[in-house]
Coordinates of C-alpha atoms and ligand atoms in Angstrom, one line a residue:
M1 CA -28.1 -21.6 17.6
T2 CA -27.2 -24.4 15.5
R3 CA -28.9 -27.6 16.5
R4 CA -26.6 -29.5 18.6
R5 CA -26.7 -26.5 20.7
F6 CA -30.1 -26.2 21.4
L7 CA -29.8 -30.1 22.2
V8 CA -27.3 -29.2 24.8
T9 CA -29.0 -25.9 25.5
S10 CA -32.7 -28.9 26.5
F11 CA -31.0 -31.2 28.7
L12 CA -29.3 -27.9 30.5
I13 CA -32.5 -26.4 31.2
L14 CA -34.4 -30.2 31.8
P15 CA -33.9 -30.5 35.4
Q16 CA -34.6 -26.7 36.4
V17 CA -37.8 -27.2 35.3
E18 CA -39.4 -28.8 38.2
L19 CA -42.4 -26.7 38.9
A20 CA -43.9 -27.8 35.6
G21 CA -43.5 -31.3 36.7
S22 CA -42.4 -34.6 35.0
F23 CA -45.3 -34.4 32.8
F24 CA -43.7 -31.4 31.1
E25 CA -40.7 -32.4 31.0
L26 CA -41.1 -35.1 29.1
K27 CA -43.2 -34.0 26.7
I28 CA -40.3 -31.2 26.2
F29 CA -38.2 -34.7 25.6
A30 CA -40.3 -35.7 23.3
A31 CA -40.4 -32.5 21.5
T32 CA -36.4 -32.6 21.5
R33 CA -36.0 -36.6 20.5
E34 CA -38.3 -35.6 17.3
L35 CA -36.0 -32.2 16.6
E36 CA -33.3 -34.5 16.3
T37 CA -34.4 -37.0 13.9
T38 CA -34.5 -33.8 11.3
P39 CA -31.4 -33.1 10.0
S40 CA -31.2 -29.0 10.7
C41 CA -29.4 -28.8 7.0
G42 CA -31.6 -31.2 5.2
G43 CA -35.6 -30.3 3.7
A44 CA -36.5 -28.0 0.8
D45 CA -36.9 -25.5 3.8
G46 CA -32.9 -26.1 4.6
V47 CA -31.4 -25.2 1.4
T48 CA -30.0 -21.7 1.2
P49 CA -32.3 -19.6 -0.9
Q50 CA -31.3 -18.1 -3.8
Q51 CA -30.8 -14.4 -4.9
T52 CA -30.4 -11.7 -7.5
A53 CA -26.7 -11.6 -8.4
G54 CA -27.1 -7.6 -8.9
P55 CA -25.7 -5.2 -11.6
F56 CA -22.1 -5.6 -9.7
F57 CA -21.3 -9.3 -10.2
K58 CA -17.6 -9.3 -12.1
P59 CA -16.3 -13.2 -13.2
R60 CA -12.7 -13.8 -12.4
S61 CA -11.8 -12.7 -9.0
P62 CA -8.6 -13.4 -7.2
E63 CA -7.8 -16.7 -5.0
R64 CA -8.1 -15.4 -1.5
K65 CA -9.4 -15.7 2.0
S66 CA -8.5 -12.2 2.8
L67 CA -10.0 -8.6 0.8
L68 CA -8.0 -6.6 3.6
E69 CA -6.1 -4.3 1.6
A70 CA -3.6 -1.8 3.6
D71 CA -5.3 1.2 2.1
I72 CA -9.4 -0.5 2.8
R73 CA -11.3 1.8 5.5
G74 CA -13.7 -0.1 7.5
S75 CA -14.3 -2.1 10.5
R76 CA -12.7 -5.4 10.1
I77 CA -15.2 -9.0 10.0
I78 CA -14.5 -12.3 10.2
L79 CA -17.0 -14.9 8.8
E80 CA -16.6 -18.5 8.9
G81 CA -18.9 -21.2 8.3
L82 CA -19.1 -24.3 5.9
V83 CA -20.8 -25.7 3.2
R84 CA -23.1 -28.6 3.7
S85 CA -25.3 -30.7 1.2
T86 CA -29.1 -31.3 2.2
K87 CA -28.0 -34.6 3.7
C88 CA -25.2 -32.6 6.5
Q89 CA -22.3 -33.8 4.3
P90 CA -20.2 -31.2 4.2
I91 CA -18.9 -30.6 0.9
H92 CA -14.8 -29.9 0.6
N93 CA -13.7 -28.1 -2.5
A94 CA -17.0 -26.0 -3.4
L95 CA -16.1 -22.8 -4.8
I96 CA -17.4 -19.6 -2.8
D97 CA -17.0 -15.9 -4.5
F98 CA -17.3 -13.4 -2.3
W99 CA -17.9 -9.5 -3.6
Q100 CA -19.1 -6.8 -1.7
A101 CA -19.2 -3.0 -1.2
D102 CA -16.4 -0.7 0.4
A103 CA -17.3 1.5 3.5
N104 CA -18.9 4.3 1.8
G105 CA -21.1 1.4 -0.3
D106 CA -19.0 1.8 -3.5
Y107 CA -18.2 -1.4 -4.9
D108 CA -14.6 -1.6 -7.4
N109 CA -16.5 -2.4 -11.1
S110 CA -13.2 -1.1 -12.9
G111 CA -10.6 -3.8 -10.2
F112 CA -11.1 -6.3 -7.7
R113 CA -11.0 -5.1 -4.2
L114 CA -13.1 -6.6 -2.0
R115 CA -14.1 -9.6 -4.4
G116 CA -12.2 -13.0 -3.8
Y117 CA -13.1 -16.6 -4.4
Q118 CA -11.9 -19.7 -1.8
L119 CA -12.5 -23.5 -2.0
T120 CA -13.8 -25.1 1.3
D121 CA -11.7 -27.1 3.1
G122 CA -12.0 -31.2 3.7
A123 CA -14.2 -30.4 6.5
G124 CA -16.3 -28.3 3.9
R125 CA -15.2 -25.1 5.9
Y126 CA -14.3 -21.9 4.6
R127 CA -13.1 -18.2 6.1
L128 CA -13.4 -14.6 5.1
D129 CA -11.3 -12.1 6.3
T130 CA -13.1 -8.8 5.5
I131 CA -14.9 -5.1 6.4
V132 CA -18.0 -4.4 7.3
P133 CA -20.1 -3.0 3.6
G134 CA -21.3 0.5 3.9
V135 CA -25.2 0.2 2.9
Y136 CA -26.2 2.3 -0.3
P137 CA -29.4 3.9 -1.8
G138 CA -32.3 1.3 -1.5
R139 CA -30.4 -1.5 0.1
T140 CA -29.5 -2.9 3.1
R141 CA -26.2 -3.9 4.5
H142 CA -24.8 -7.2 2.2
I143 CA -22.5 -9.0 1.2
H144 CA -22.7 -11.2 -2.4
V145 CA -21.7 -14.7 -2.9
R146 CA -22.1 -17.6 -5.7
V147 CA -21.6 -20.6 -4.2
Q148 CA -20.9 -24.0 -6.2
A149 CA -19.8 -27.9 -4.9
P150 CA -17.8 -29.5 -7.4
N151 CA -19.6 -30.3 -11.0
G152 CA -22.9 -28.5 -8.7
P153 CA -25.9 -26.2 -9.9
L154 CA -24.7 -22.5 -8.6
L155 CA -25.8 -20.5 -5.7
T156 CA -26.0 -17.1 -6.0
T157 CA -27.2 -15.2 -2.8
Q158 CA -26.8 -12.8 -0.6
L159 CA -25.8 -12.2 3.5
Y160 CA -27.2 -10.5 5.5
F161 CA -26.9 -8.5 9.1
P162 CA -28.9 -8.8 12.1
G163 CA -30.4 -5.6 13.7
E164 CA -30.1 -3.4 10.6
T165 CA -32.7 -0.8 10.8
E166 CA -33.0 -1.1 6.6
N167 CA -33.5 -4.8 6.5
R168 CA -37.0 -4.7 6.9
R169 CA -37.4 -1.5 3.7
D170 CA -35.4 -3.7 1.9
G171 CA -38.0 -5.8 -0.8
I172 CA -35.5 -8.6 -1.1
F173 CA -34.0 -8.7 2.1
N174 CA -34.2 -12.9 3.3
P175 CA -34.5 -13.2 7.4
K176 CA -33.0 -17.0 5.8
L177 CA -29.4 -15.4 5.4
L178 CA -29.3 -13.8 8.1
M179 CA -25.3 -14.2 9.4
A180 CA -25.0 -14.5 13.1
V181 CA -23.4 -11.6 14.1
N182 CA -20.8 -11.6 17.6
D183 CA -19.5 -8.2 17.8
S184 CA -18.2 -7.4 21.1
A185 CA -14.6 -9.1 20.6
N186 CA -12.5 -6.2 18.7
V187 CA -12.6 -8.1 15.9
K188 CA -17.1 -8.7 14.7
A189 CA -17.0 -12.3 14.0
A190 CA -19.7 -13.4 11.7
S191 CA -21.5 -17.1 10.5
F192 CA -22.9 -18.3 8.2
D193 CA -23.3 -22.2 6.8
F194 CA -24.8 -22.9 3.1
V195 CA -26.5 -26.0 2.6
L196 CA -26.4 -26.4 -1.5
R197 CA -29.2 -28.6 -3.4
Ligands
FE1 FE1 -24.9 -5.0 -3.2

C-alpha cells in the first residue's frame, strides 16, 4: 500500500469509526499527520537493500523493456515501478538491468535470454515485460536487478514474490524486497519502487 493510498484509506475509514468516539478519531488523525511529514522513500530505512549479484550476472545485456521471445515459455508478468532518491525525487535515465532464470530455473549463460536493461523515463518509471522465473535448488523465486542513477553508486539487489513457501527457507530473502503482485488478471502485474541512496 502506498503512503498516499494509506492516507486516503485512513480518511475514508474515519467517519465510520463512530463507536470508538471522537478521541480515538483524533488520535488516528494525529498519527496520520505524523506519517505525512515523513516521506515514504526517505531515511536510511527507505533505501532499497543491497543483495548479492550471484554467479549469473553478465555485463552488456541488450537494451529492451520486454524479455519475451517467441520460444520462451512461462507465465507472463509485467513489472512496473519508480526509481526515486531518498528525497523522493523521481530519477530520470536511471539504468535498470534485469536478469533472471527461465521457467525451468535455468539462466542463459551463453546468450542474453531473459536479460535486458532499460532507462527510466522522465517520471522515473520503468516497465518490464517478462515471465515468472522458475525456482532452482537452494533459492526462492527471484529476479536479479542492478539499478544506477546517472553518475550514482550501483545498487545490486533481487526482487521477491509474495506467498512463496521457499521465502522462509531462503537465507538471503529480504521481505523489504517483496514485489506487490496482483495475479487476478490474465497477465500478472507486479510493482516495486526502488529508492537509491
Ligand atoms: Fe538467481
